PDB file of C-alpha atoms in Angstrom:
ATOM      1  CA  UNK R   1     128.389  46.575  19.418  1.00 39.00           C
ATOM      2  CA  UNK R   2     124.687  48.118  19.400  1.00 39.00           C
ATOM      3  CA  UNK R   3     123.343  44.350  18.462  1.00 41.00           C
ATOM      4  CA  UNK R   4     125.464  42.352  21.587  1.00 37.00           C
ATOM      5  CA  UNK R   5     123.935  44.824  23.953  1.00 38.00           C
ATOM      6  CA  UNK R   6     120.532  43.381  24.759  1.00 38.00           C
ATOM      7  CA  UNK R   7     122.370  40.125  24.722  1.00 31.00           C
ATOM      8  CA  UNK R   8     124.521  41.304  27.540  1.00 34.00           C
ATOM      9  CA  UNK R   9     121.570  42.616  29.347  1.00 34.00           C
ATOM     10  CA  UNK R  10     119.589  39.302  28.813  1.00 32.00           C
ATOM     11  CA  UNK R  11     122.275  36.681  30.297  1.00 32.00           C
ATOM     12  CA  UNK R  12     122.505  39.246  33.203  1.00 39.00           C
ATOM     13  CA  UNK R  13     119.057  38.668  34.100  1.00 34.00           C
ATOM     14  CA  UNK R  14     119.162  35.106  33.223  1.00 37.00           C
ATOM     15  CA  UNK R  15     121.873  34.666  35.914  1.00 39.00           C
ATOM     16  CA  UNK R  16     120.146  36.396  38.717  1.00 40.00           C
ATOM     17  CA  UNK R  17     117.011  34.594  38.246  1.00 38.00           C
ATOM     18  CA  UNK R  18     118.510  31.419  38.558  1.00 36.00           C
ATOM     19  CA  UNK R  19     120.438  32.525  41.669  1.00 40.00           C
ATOM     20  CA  UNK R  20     118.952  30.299  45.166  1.00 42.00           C
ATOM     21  CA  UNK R  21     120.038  33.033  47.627  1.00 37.00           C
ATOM     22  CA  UNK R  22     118.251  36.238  49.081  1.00 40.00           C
ATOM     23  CA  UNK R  23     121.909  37.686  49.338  1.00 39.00           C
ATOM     24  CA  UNK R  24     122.727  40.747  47.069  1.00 41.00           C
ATOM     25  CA  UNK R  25     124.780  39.704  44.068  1.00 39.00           C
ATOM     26  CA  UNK R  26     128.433  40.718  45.106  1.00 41.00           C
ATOM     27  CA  UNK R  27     130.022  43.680  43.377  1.00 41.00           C
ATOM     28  CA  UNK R  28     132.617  43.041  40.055  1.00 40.00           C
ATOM     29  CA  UNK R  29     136.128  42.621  41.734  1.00 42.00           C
ATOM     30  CA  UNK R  30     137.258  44.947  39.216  1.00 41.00           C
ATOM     31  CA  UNK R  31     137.471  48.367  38.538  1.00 39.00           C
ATOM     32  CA  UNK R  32     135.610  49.661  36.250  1.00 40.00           C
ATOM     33  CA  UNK R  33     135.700  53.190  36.243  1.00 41.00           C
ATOM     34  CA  UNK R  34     138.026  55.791  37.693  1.00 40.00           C
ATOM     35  CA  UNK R  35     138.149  56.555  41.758  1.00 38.00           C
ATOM     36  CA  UNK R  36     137.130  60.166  42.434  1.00 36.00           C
ATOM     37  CA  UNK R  37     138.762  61.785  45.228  1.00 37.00           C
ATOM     38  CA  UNK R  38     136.888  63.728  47.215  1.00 38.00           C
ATOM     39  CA  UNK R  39     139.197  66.851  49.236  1.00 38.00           C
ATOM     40  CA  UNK R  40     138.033  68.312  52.202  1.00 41.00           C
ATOM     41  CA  UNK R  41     139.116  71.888  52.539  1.00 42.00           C
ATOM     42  CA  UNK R  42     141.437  72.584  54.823  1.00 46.00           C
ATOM     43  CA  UNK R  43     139.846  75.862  56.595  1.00 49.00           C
ATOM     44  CA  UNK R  44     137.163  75.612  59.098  1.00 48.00           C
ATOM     45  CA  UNK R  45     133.471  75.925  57.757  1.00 49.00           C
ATOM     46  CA  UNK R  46     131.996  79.252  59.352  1.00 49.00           C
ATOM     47  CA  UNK R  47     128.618  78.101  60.988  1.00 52.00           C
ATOM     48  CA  UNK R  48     125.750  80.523  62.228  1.00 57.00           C
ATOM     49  CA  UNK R  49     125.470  80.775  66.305  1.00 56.00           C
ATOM     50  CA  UNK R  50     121.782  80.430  66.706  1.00 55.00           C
ATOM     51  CA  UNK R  51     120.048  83.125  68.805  1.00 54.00           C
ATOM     52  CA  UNK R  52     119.138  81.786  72.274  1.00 52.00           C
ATOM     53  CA  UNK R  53     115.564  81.876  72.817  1.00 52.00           C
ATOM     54  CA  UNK R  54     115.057  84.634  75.719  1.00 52.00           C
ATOM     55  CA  UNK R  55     114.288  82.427  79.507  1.00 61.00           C
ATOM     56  CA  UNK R  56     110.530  82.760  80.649  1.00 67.00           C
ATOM     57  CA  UNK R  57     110.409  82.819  84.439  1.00 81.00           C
ATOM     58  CA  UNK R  58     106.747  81.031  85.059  1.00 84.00           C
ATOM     59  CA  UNK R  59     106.466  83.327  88.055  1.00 91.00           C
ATOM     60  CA  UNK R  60     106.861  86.478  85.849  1.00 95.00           C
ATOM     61  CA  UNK R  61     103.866  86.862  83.436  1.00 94.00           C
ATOM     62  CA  UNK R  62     103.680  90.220  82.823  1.00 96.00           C
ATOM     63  CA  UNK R  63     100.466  91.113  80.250  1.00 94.00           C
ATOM     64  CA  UNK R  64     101.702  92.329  77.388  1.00 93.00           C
ATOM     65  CA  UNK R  65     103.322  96.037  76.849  1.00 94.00           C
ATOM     66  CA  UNK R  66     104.631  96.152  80.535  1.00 96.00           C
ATOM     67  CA  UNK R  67     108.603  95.638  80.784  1.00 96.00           C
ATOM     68  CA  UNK R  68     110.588  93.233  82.832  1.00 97.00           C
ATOM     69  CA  UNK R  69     112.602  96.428  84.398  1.00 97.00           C
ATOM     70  CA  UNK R  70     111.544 100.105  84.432  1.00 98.00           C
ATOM     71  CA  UNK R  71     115.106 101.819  83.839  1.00 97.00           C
ATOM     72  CA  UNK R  72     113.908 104.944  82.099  1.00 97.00           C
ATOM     73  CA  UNK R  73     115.359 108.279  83.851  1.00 97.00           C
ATOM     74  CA  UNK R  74     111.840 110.141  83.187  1.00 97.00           C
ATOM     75  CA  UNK R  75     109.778 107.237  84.390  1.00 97.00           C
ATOM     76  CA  UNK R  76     112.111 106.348  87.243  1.00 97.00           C
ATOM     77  CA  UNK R  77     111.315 110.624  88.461  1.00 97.00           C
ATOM     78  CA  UNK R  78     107.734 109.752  87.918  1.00 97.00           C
ATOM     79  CA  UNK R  79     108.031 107.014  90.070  1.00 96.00           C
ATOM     80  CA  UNK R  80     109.272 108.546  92.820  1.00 95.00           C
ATOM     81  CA  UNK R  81     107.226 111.257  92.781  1.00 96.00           C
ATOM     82  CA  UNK R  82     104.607 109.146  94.012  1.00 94.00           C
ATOM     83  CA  UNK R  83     103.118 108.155  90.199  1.00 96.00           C
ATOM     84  CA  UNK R  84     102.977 104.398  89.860  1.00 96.00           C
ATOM     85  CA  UNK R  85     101.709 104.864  86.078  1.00 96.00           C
ATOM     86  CA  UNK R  86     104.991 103.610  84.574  1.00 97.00           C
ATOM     87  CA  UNK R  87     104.861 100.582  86.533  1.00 97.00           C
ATOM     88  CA  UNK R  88     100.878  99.678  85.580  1.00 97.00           C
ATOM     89  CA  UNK R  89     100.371  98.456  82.272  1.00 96.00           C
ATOM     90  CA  UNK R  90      99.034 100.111  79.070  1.00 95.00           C
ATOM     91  CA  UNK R  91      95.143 101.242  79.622  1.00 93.00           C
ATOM     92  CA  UNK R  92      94.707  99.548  82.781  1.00 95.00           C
ATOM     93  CA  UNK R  93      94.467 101.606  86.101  1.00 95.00           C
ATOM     94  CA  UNK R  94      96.081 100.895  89.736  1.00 94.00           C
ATOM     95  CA  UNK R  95      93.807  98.978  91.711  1.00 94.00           C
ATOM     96  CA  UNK R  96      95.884  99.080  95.503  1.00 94.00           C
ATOM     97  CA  UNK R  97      99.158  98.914  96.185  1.00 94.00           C
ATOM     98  CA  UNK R  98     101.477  98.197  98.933  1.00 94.00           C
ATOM     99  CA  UNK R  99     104.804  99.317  99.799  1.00 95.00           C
ATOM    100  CA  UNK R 100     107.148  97.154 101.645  1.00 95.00           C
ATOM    101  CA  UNK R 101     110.761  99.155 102.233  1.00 92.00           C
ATOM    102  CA  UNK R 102     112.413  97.040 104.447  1.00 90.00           C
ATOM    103  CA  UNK R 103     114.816  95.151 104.284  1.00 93.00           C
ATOM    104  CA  UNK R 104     114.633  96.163 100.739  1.00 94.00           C
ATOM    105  CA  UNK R 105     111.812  98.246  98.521  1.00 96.00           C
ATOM    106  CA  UNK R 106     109.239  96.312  96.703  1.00 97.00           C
ATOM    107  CA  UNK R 107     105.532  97.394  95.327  1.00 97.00           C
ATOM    108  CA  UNK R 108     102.902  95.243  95.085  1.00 98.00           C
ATOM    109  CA  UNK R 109     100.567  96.774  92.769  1.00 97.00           C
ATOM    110  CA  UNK R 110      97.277  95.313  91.815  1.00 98.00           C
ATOM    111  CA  UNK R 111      95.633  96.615  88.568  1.00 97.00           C
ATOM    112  CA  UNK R 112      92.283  96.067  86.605  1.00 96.00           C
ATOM    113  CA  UNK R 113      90.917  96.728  82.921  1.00 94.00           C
ATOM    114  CA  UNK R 114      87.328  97.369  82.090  1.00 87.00           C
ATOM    115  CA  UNK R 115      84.183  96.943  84.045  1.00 86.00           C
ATOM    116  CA  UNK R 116      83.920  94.446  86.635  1.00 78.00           C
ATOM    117  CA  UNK R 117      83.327  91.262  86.261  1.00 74.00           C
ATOM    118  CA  UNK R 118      83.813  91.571  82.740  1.00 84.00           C
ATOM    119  CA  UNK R 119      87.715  92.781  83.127  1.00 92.00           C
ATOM    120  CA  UNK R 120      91.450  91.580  83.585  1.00 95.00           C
ATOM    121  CA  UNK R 121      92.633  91.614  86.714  1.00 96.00           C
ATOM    122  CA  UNK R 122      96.511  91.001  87.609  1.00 97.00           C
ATOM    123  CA  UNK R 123      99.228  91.425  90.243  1.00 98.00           C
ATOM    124  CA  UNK R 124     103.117  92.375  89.878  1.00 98.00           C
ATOM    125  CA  UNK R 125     106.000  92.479  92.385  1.00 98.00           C
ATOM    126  CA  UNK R 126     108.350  95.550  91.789  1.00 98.00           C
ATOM    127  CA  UNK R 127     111.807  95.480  93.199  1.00 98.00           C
ATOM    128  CA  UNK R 128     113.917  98.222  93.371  1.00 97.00           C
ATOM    129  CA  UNK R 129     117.647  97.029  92.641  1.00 95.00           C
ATOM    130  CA  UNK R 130     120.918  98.515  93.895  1.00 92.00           C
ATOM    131  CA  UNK R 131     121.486 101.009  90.486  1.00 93.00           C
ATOM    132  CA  UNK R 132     117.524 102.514  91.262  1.00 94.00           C
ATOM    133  CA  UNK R 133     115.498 100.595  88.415  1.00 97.00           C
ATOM    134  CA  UNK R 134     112.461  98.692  89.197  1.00 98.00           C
ATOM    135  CA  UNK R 135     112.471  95.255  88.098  1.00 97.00           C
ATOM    136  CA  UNK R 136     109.239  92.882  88.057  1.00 98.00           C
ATOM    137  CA  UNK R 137     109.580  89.642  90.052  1.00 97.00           C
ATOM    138  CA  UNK R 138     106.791  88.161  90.186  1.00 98.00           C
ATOM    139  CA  UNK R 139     103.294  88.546  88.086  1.00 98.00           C
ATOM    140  CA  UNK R 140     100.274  87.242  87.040  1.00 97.00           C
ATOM    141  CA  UNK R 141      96.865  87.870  85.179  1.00 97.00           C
ATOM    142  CA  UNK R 142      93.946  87.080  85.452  1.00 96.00           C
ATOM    143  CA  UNK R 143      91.459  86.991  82.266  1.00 95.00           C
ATOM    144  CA  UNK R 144      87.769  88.748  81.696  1.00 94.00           C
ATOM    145  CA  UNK R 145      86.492  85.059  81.602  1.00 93.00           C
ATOM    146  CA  UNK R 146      87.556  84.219  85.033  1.00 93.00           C
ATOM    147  CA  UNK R 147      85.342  86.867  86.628  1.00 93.00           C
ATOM    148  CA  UNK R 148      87.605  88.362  88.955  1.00 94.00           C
ATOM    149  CA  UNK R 149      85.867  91.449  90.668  1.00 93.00           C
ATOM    150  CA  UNK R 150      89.244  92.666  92.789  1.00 94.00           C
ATOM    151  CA  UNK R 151      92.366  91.321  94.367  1.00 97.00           C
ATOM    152  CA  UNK R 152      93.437  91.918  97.850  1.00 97.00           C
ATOM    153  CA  UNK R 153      96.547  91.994  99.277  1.00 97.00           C
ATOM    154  CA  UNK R 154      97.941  91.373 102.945  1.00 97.00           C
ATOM    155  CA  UNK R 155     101.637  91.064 103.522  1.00 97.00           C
ATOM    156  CA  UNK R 156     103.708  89.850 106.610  1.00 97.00           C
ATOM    157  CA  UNK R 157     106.683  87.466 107.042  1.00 97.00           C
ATOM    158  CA  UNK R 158     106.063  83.599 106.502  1.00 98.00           C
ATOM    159  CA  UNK R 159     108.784  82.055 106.035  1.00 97.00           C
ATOM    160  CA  UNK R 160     110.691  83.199 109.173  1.00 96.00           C
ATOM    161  CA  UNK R 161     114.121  84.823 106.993  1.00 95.00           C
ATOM    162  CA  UNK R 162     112.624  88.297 108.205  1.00 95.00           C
ATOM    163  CA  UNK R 163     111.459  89.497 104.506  1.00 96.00           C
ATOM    164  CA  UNK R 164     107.253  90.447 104.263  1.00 96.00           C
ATOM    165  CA  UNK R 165     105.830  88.002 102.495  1.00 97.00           C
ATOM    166  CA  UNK R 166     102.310  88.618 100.260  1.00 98.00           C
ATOM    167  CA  UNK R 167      99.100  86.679 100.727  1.00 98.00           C
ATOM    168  CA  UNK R 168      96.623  87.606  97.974  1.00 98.00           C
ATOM    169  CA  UNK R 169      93.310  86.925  97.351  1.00 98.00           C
ATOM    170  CA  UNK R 170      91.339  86.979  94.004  1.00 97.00           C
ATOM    171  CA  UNK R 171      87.650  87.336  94.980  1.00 96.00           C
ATOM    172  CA  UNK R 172      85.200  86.019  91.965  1.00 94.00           C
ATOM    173  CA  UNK R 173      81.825  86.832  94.927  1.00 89.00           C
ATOM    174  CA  UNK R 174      79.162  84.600  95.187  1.00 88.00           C
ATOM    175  CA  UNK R 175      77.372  83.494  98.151  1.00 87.00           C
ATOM    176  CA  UNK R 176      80.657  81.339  99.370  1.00 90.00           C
ATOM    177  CA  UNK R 177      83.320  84.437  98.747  1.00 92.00           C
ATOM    178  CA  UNK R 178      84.946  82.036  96.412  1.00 96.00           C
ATOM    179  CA  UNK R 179      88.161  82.674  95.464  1.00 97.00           C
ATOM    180  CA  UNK R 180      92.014  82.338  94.797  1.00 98.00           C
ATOM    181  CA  UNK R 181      94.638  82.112  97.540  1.00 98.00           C
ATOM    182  CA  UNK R 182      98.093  82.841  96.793  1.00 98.00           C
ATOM    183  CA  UNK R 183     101.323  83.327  98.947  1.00 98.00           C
ATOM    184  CA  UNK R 184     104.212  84.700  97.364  1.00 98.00           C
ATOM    185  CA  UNK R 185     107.620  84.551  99.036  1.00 97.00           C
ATOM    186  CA  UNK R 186     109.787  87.292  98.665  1.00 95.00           C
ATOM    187  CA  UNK R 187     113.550  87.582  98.500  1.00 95.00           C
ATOM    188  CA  UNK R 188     116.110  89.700  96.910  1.00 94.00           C
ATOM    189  CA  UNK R 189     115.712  89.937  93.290  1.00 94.00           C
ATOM    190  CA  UNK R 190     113.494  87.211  93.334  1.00 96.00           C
ATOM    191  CA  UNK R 191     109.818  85.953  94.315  1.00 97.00           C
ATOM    192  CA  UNK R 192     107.981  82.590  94.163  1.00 96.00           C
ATOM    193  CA  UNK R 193     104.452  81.471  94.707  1.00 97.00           C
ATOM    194  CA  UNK R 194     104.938  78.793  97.439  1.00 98.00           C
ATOM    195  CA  UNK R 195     100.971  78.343  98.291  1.00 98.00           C
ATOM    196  CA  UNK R 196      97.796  78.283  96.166  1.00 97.00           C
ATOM    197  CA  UNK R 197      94.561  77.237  96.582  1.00 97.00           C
ATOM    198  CA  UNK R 198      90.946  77.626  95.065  1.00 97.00           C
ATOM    199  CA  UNK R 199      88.213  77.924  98.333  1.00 96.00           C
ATOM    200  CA  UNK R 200      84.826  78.863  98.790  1.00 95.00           C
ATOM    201  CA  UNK R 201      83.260  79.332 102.309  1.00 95.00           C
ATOM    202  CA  UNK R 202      86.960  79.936 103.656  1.00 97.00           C
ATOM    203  CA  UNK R 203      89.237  82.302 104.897  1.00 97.00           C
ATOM    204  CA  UNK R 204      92.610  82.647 104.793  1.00 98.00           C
ATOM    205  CA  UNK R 205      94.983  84.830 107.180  1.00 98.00           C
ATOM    206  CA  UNK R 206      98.607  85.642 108.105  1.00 98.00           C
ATOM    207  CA  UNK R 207      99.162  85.544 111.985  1.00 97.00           C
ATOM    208  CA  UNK R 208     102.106  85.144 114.321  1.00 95.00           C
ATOM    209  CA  UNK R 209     104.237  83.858 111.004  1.00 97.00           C
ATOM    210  CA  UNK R 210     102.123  81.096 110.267  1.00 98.00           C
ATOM    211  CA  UNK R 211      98.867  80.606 107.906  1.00 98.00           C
ATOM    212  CA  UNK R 212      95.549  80.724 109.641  1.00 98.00           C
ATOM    213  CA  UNK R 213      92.983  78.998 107.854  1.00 98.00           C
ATOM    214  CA  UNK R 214      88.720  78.864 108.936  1.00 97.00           C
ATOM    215  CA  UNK R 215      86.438  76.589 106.222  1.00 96.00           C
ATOM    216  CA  UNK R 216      83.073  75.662 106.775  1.00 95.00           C
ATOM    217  CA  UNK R 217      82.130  72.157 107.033  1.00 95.00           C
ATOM    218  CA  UNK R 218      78.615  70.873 105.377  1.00 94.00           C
ATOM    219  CA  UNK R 219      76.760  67.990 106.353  1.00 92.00           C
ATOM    220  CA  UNK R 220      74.810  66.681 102.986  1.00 92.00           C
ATOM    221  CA  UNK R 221      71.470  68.369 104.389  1.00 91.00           C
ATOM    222  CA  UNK R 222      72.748  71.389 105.625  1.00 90.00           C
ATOM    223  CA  UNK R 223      71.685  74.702 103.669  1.00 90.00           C
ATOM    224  CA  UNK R 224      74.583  76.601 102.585  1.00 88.00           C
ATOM    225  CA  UNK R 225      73.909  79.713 105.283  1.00 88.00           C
ATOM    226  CA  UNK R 226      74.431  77.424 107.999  1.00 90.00           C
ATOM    227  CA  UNK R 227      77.367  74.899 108.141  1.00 93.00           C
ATOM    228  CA  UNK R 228      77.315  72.096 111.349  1.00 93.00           C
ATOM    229  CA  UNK R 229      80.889  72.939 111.627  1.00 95.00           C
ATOM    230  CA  UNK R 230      84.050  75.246 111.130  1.00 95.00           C
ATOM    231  CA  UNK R 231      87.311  73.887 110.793  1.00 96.00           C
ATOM    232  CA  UNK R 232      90.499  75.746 112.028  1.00 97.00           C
ATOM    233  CA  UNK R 233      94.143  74.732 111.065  1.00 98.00           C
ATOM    234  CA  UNK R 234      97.186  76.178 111.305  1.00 98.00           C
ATOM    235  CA  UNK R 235      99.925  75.600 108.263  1.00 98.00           C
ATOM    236  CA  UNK R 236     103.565  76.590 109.015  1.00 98.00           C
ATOM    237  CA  UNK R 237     106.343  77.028 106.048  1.00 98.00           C
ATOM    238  CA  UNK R 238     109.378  74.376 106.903  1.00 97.00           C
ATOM    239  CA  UNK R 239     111.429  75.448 104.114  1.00 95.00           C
ATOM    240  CA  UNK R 240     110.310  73.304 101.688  1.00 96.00           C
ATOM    241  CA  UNK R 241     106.491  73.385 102.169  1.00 97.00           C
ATOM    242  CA  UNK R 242     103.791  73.443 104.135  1.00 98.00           C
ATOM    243  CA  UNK R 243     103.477  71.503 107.555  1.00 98.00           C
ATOM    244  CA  UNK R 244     100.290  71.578 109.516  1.00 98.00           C
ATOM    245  CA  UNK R 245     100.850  71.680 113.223  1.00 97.00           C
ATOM    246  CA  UNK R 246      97.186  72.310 114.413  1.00 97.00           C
ATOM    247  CA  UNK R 247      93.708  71.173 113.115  1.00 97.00           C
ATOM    248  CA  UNK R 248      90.506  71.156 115.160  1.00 97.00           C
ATOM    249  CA  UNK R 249      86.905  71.327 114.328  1.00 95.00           C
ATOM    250  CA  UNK R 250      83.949  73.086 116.222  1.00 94.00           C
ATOM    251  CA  UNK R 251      80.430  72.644 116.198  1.00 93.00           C
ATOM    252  CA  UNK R 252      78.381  75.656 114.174  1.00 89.00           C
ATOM    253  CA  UNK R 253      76.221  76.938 117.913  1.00 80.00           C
ATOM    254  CA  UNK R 254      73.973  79.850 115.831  1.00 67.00           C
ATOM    255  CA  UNK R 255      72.962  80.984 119.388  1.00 60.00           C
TER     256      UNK R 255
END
């Protein structure tokens, strides 16, 4: 038997050499081994329920070590004593704040690190829900690198549903009192950031519900103390965004 083996092997070859066609050789029609049966058991495989990944609201970075609610008896007393330290986060201090009680109570506290410029700056929105905690609705930083010397914060309804809105304002100096505008619309147990825009040489207001806005305009030879023109517009919150119902500009008269 050992000597027909490479015999076997050798007409085997032979055959598919000689074969014309690109088509795999079909299988033996026999069988030439036994069938194994494969059995499926008849219980139901126990499989692992992953652990969701915990939702990030975009409007709610908080810098680290500060929690999404405040729900602590001793820091809630603190709190209402009038000590805002529970709701500032670790090593920073509390810049301004501004408290906002009806139709519901929210803080907006602004808070710094270090020595300015070289610090973090930030913002949160604290709500106060129905069971007395204080949960964060809205925050953001800002880091060392972006030069931030304060924030300010002005707050008055925009959006005409009778809730203060916030306008903030993150003032990196300069000659042109560059900066950040933000508007931040409130609502119960919620806030969003509806308006945002980086400006030098402008200012931004609330009045009579609507945006006020006053920007210099330069003509390519004019120095930077002394625009030819200002130009006043008016934007007004339809629901959905921002529509602008007045525009004019007026001549710069230094006299």
């Amino acid at each position: 038997m050992r000597r027909l083996l490479p015999l076997v092997v050798v007409i085997t070859l032979a055959g598919t050499a000689c074969s014309d066609s690109d088509e795999p050789a079909p299988s033996p029609s026999g069988t030439t081994g036994p069938t194994t049966t494969v059995t499926t058991p008849s219980g139901t495989p126990t499989t692992e329920t992953p652990t969701p990944s915990p939702v990030v609201d975009p409007d709610v970075l908080l810098p680290e070590g500060v929690p999404p609610v405040v729900d602590d008896d001793a820091d809630l007393a603190v709190i209402a004593s009038g000590d805002l330290g529970p709701l500032v986060p670790p090593g920073a201090s509390s810049e301004n704040r501004s408290a906002i009680e009806d139709p519901f109570e929210q803080i907006v506290l602004t808070w710094a690190d270090g020595i300015p410029p070289d610090r973090r700056n930030g913002l949160i929105v604290w709500q106060r829900s129905e069971d007395r905690t204080w949960r964060a609705v809205y925050a953001f930083t800002d880091p060392a690198r972006k030069g931030v010397f304060g924030i300010r914060v002005d707050t008055g309804d925009l959006t005409g549903d009778a809730i203060p809105d916030i306008l903030s304002f993150e003032d990196v100096g300069g000659s042109g009192a560059c900066g950040t505008y933000r508007v931040i619309a409130s609502a119960v147990g919620d806030a969003s950031e509806i308006f945002r825009r980086e400006a030098c040489d402008t200012q931004i207001a609330i009045a009579s519900g609507d945006l006020r806005i006053r920007e210099a305009v330069f003509r390519p030879d004019d120095p930077h103390c002394c625009p030819s023109a200002f130009r006043g517009s008016v934007l007004r919150w339809n629901g959905t965004s921002w529509d602008e119902i007045s525009s004019e500009v007026v001549p710069n008269d230094p006299a």
